[in-house]
Amino acid sequence: MKLTLPLSAKDLSRLNAGDSVLLSGTIYTARDCAHKRIFQLLDNGNPLPFPLENAVIYYAGPCPAPEGKASGSCGPTTSARMNTFAPRLLDLGLGGMIGKGGMSEETRLAIVRNKRVYFAAIGGAGALYGNAVKKSECVAFPELLSEAVYRFEIENFPVVVAIDSRGNTIY
């Protein structure tokens, strides 16, 4: 199934755990350090450097782009490390996440409560994901290097629905 981000309520309602999806559109990268900075901004009442509403965060840190490419290798990182952040971000309007491995029960319940989705990406397929990036721009925390927040324009980015909006999971 091919989908364009941001996902509509209709798109979310028809996704089922285990579905293979090719995503196109805009996603944002953010790993642990970026999430900590995002929470500092939220806690201090400061605006975020990207719109959170319906955004999809990819738990990844891209390698530098080789000549002629928008991104270097960019494989998923372990999603469980974001369990302390995901529920609050989902409650604030985050549209979904992409990562590797399972998430906590608290995160699963936040996905259901907000009718969102968690996609699994393939570990070890960083080159494949890097090639799906058509445009890349650092939008926050450049001093974090690969852990900065990047806005990616992606095309046919392969993922699997790991937790659907009803809470069904492949794990």
Coordinates of C-alpha atoms in Angstrom, one line a residue:
M1 CA 0.0 0.0 0.0
K2 CA 1.3 3.5 -0.9
L3 CA 0.5 6.4 1.4
T4 CA 1.3 10.1 1.4
L5 CA 2.1 11.9 4.7
P6 CA 0.6 13.4 6.6
L7 CA -1.8 10.5 7.2
S8 CA -5.5 11.3 7.3
A9 CA -7.9 9.8 9.8
K10 CA -9.2 7.5 7.0
D11 CA -5.6 6.3 6.2
L12 CA -5.0 5.6 9.9
S13 CA -8.3 3.7 10.3
R14 CA -7.6 1.3 7.4
L15 CA -4.0 0.4 8.5
N16 CA -3.6 -3.0 10.2
A17 CA -0.7 -4.4 12.2
G18 CA 1.5 -6.3 9.7
D19 CA 0.6 -4.2 6.7
S20 CA 3.5 -3.3 4.4
V21 CA 3.5 0.4 3.4
L22 CA 5.5 2.6 1.1
L23 CA 5.5 6.1 2.7
S24 CA 6.1 9.4 0.7
G25 CA 6.0 12.9 2.1
T26 CA 7.7 14.6 5.0
I27 CA 9.2 13.0 8.1
Y28 CA 11.5 14.3 10.8
T29 CA 14.4 12.5 12.3
A30 CA 15.0 12.5 16.1
R31 CA 16.9 10.3 18.4
D32 CA 17.5 10.4 22.2
C33 CA 19.4 13.7 22.4
A34 CA 17.0 15.5 20.1
H35 CA 14.0 14.3 22.1
K36 CA 15.6 15.6 25.3
R37 CA 16.0 19.0 23.7
I38 CA 12.4 18.9 22.4
F39 CA 11.2 18.2 25.9
Q40 CA 13.3 21.1 27.3
L41 CA 11.6 23.4 24.8
L42 CA 8.1 22.1 25.7
D43 CA 8.8 22.3 29.4
N44 CA 9.9 25.9 29.1
G45 CA 6.9 26.9 26.9
N46 CA 9.1 27.5 23.8
P47 CA 7.9 26.7 20.3
L48 CA 9.2 23.6 18.6
P49 CA 11.4 23.9 15.5
F50 CA 9.0 21.8 13.5
P51 CA 5.2 21.4 13.5
L52 CA 4.3 18.5 15.8
E53 CA 0.6 18.2 14.6
N54 CA 0.3 15.1 12.4
A55 CA 4.1 14.9 12.0
V56 CA 5.9 11.6 11.8
I57 CA 9.2 11.2 13.6
Y58 CA 11.8 8.7 12.4
Y59 CA 14.0 7.4 15.2
A60 CA 17.2 7.7 13.2
G61 CA 20.4 9.7 12.7
P62 CA 21.5 10.1 9.1
C63 CA 25.1 9.6 8.0
P64 CA 26.5 12.5 6.0
A65 CA 25.2 12.6 2.4
P66 CA 27.6 11.4 -0.3
E67 CA 27.9 13.6 -3.4
G68 CA 24.7 13.7 -5.4
K69 CA 22.5 12.2 -2.6
A70 CA 20.2 13.9 -0.1
S71 CA 21.2 11.6 2.7
G72 CA 23.7 9.0 3.6
S73 CA 22.8 5.7 5.2
C74 CA 19.9 6.2 7.7
G75 CA 18.7 3.1 9.5
P76 CA 16.3 3.0 12.4
T77 CA 17.4 3.1 16.0
T78 CA 15.8 1.1 18.8
S79 CA 12.4 2.6 19.5
A80 CA 12.1 1.4 23.1
R81 CA 14.6 4.2 24.1
M82 CA 11.9 6.7 23.1
N83 CA 9.2 5.2 25.3
T84 CA 9.6 8.0 27.9
F85 CA 8.9 10.6 25.2
A86 CA 6.4 9.1 22.8
P87 CA 3.2 9.2 24.9
R88 CA 3.4 13.0 25.6
L89 CA 4.3 13.8 22.0
L90 CA 1.3 11.7 20.8
D91 CA -1.0 13.5 23.2
L92 CA 0.3 16.8 21.8
G93 CA -0.6 15.8 18.2
L94 CA 2.3 13.7 16.9
G95 CA 1.0 11.7 13.9
G96 CA 3.2 8.7 14.4
M97 CA 6.7 7.2 14.6
I98 CA 9.0 5.0 12.7
G99 CA 11.6 2.9 14.4
K100 CA 13.0 -0.5 15.2
G101 CA 11.6 -3.0 17.7
G102 CA 8.7 -3.0 20.1
M103 CA 7.4 -0.1 22.2
S104 CA 6.0 0.0 25.8
E105 CA 2.4 -0.7 26.8
E106 CA 2.1 3.0 27.8
T107 CA 3.1 4.0 24.3
R108 CA 0.7 1.5 22.7
L109 CA -2.1 2.9 24.8
A110 CA -1.2 6.5 23.7
I111 CA -1.3 5.3 20.1
V112 CA -4.8 4.0 20.7
R113 CA -5.9 7.0 22.7
N114 CA -4.8 9.3 19.9
K115 CA -5.7 7.0 17.0
R116 CA -2.1 7.1 15.6
V117 CA 0.4 4.6 14.3
Y118 CA 3.9 3.2 14.9
F119 CA 5.7 1.9 11.9
A120 CA 8.7 -0.6 12.0
A121 CA 11.6 0.0 9.7
I122 CA 14.1 -2.8 8.8
G123 CA 17.3 -2.8 10.9
G124 CA 20.4 -3.1 8.8
A125 CA 18.7 -1.4 5.8
G126 CA 20.1 2.0 6.3
A127 CA 21.4 2.4 2.7
L128 CA 17.9 1.5 1.4
Y129 CA 16.3 4.2 3.6
G130 CA 19.0 6.8 2.7
N131 CA 18.1 6.2 -0.9
A132 CA 14.4 6.9 -0.2
V133 CA 15.3 10.4 1.0
K134 CA 14.9 12.9 -1.8
K135 CA 15.6 16.1 0.2
S136 CA 17.1 16.7 3.6
E137 CA 17.4 19.8 5.7
C138 CA 18.6 20.2 9.3
V139 CA 15.8 22.1 11.2
A140 CA 17.1 21.9 14.8
F141 CA 20.1 21.3 17.0
P142 CA 22.8 21.2 14.3
E143 CA 25.4 20.8 17.1
L144 CA 24.1 17.3 17.7
L145 CA 25.4 16.3 14.2
S146 CA 23.7 13.1 13.1
E147 CA 21.3 13.3 16.1
A148 CA 20.0 16.7 15.0
V149 CA 16.5 17.0 13.8
Y150 CA 16.3 16.7 10.0
R151 CA 13.3 17.2 7.8
F152 CA 13.3 14.6 5.1
E153 CA 11.2 14.5 1.9
I154 CA 10.9 10.7 1.3
E155 CA 9.6 8.6 -1.6
N156 CA 8.5 5.0 -1.3
F157 CA 10.0 4.5 2.1
P158 CA 9.3 0.9 3.1
V159 CA 7.8 0.2 6.5
V160 CA 5.5 -2.2 8.3
V161 CA 2.6 -1.2 10.5
A162 CA 3.9 -2.4 13.9
I163 CA 1.1 -0.9 16.1
D164 CA -2.1 0.2 14.4
S165 CA -4.6 2.8 15.7
R166 CA -6.6 0.1 17.5
G167 CA -3.6 -1.1 19.4
N168 CA -3.0 -4.3 17.5
T169 CA 0.7 -5.1 17.3
I170 CA 3.1 -7.3 15.4
Y171 CA 5.2 -7.8 18.6

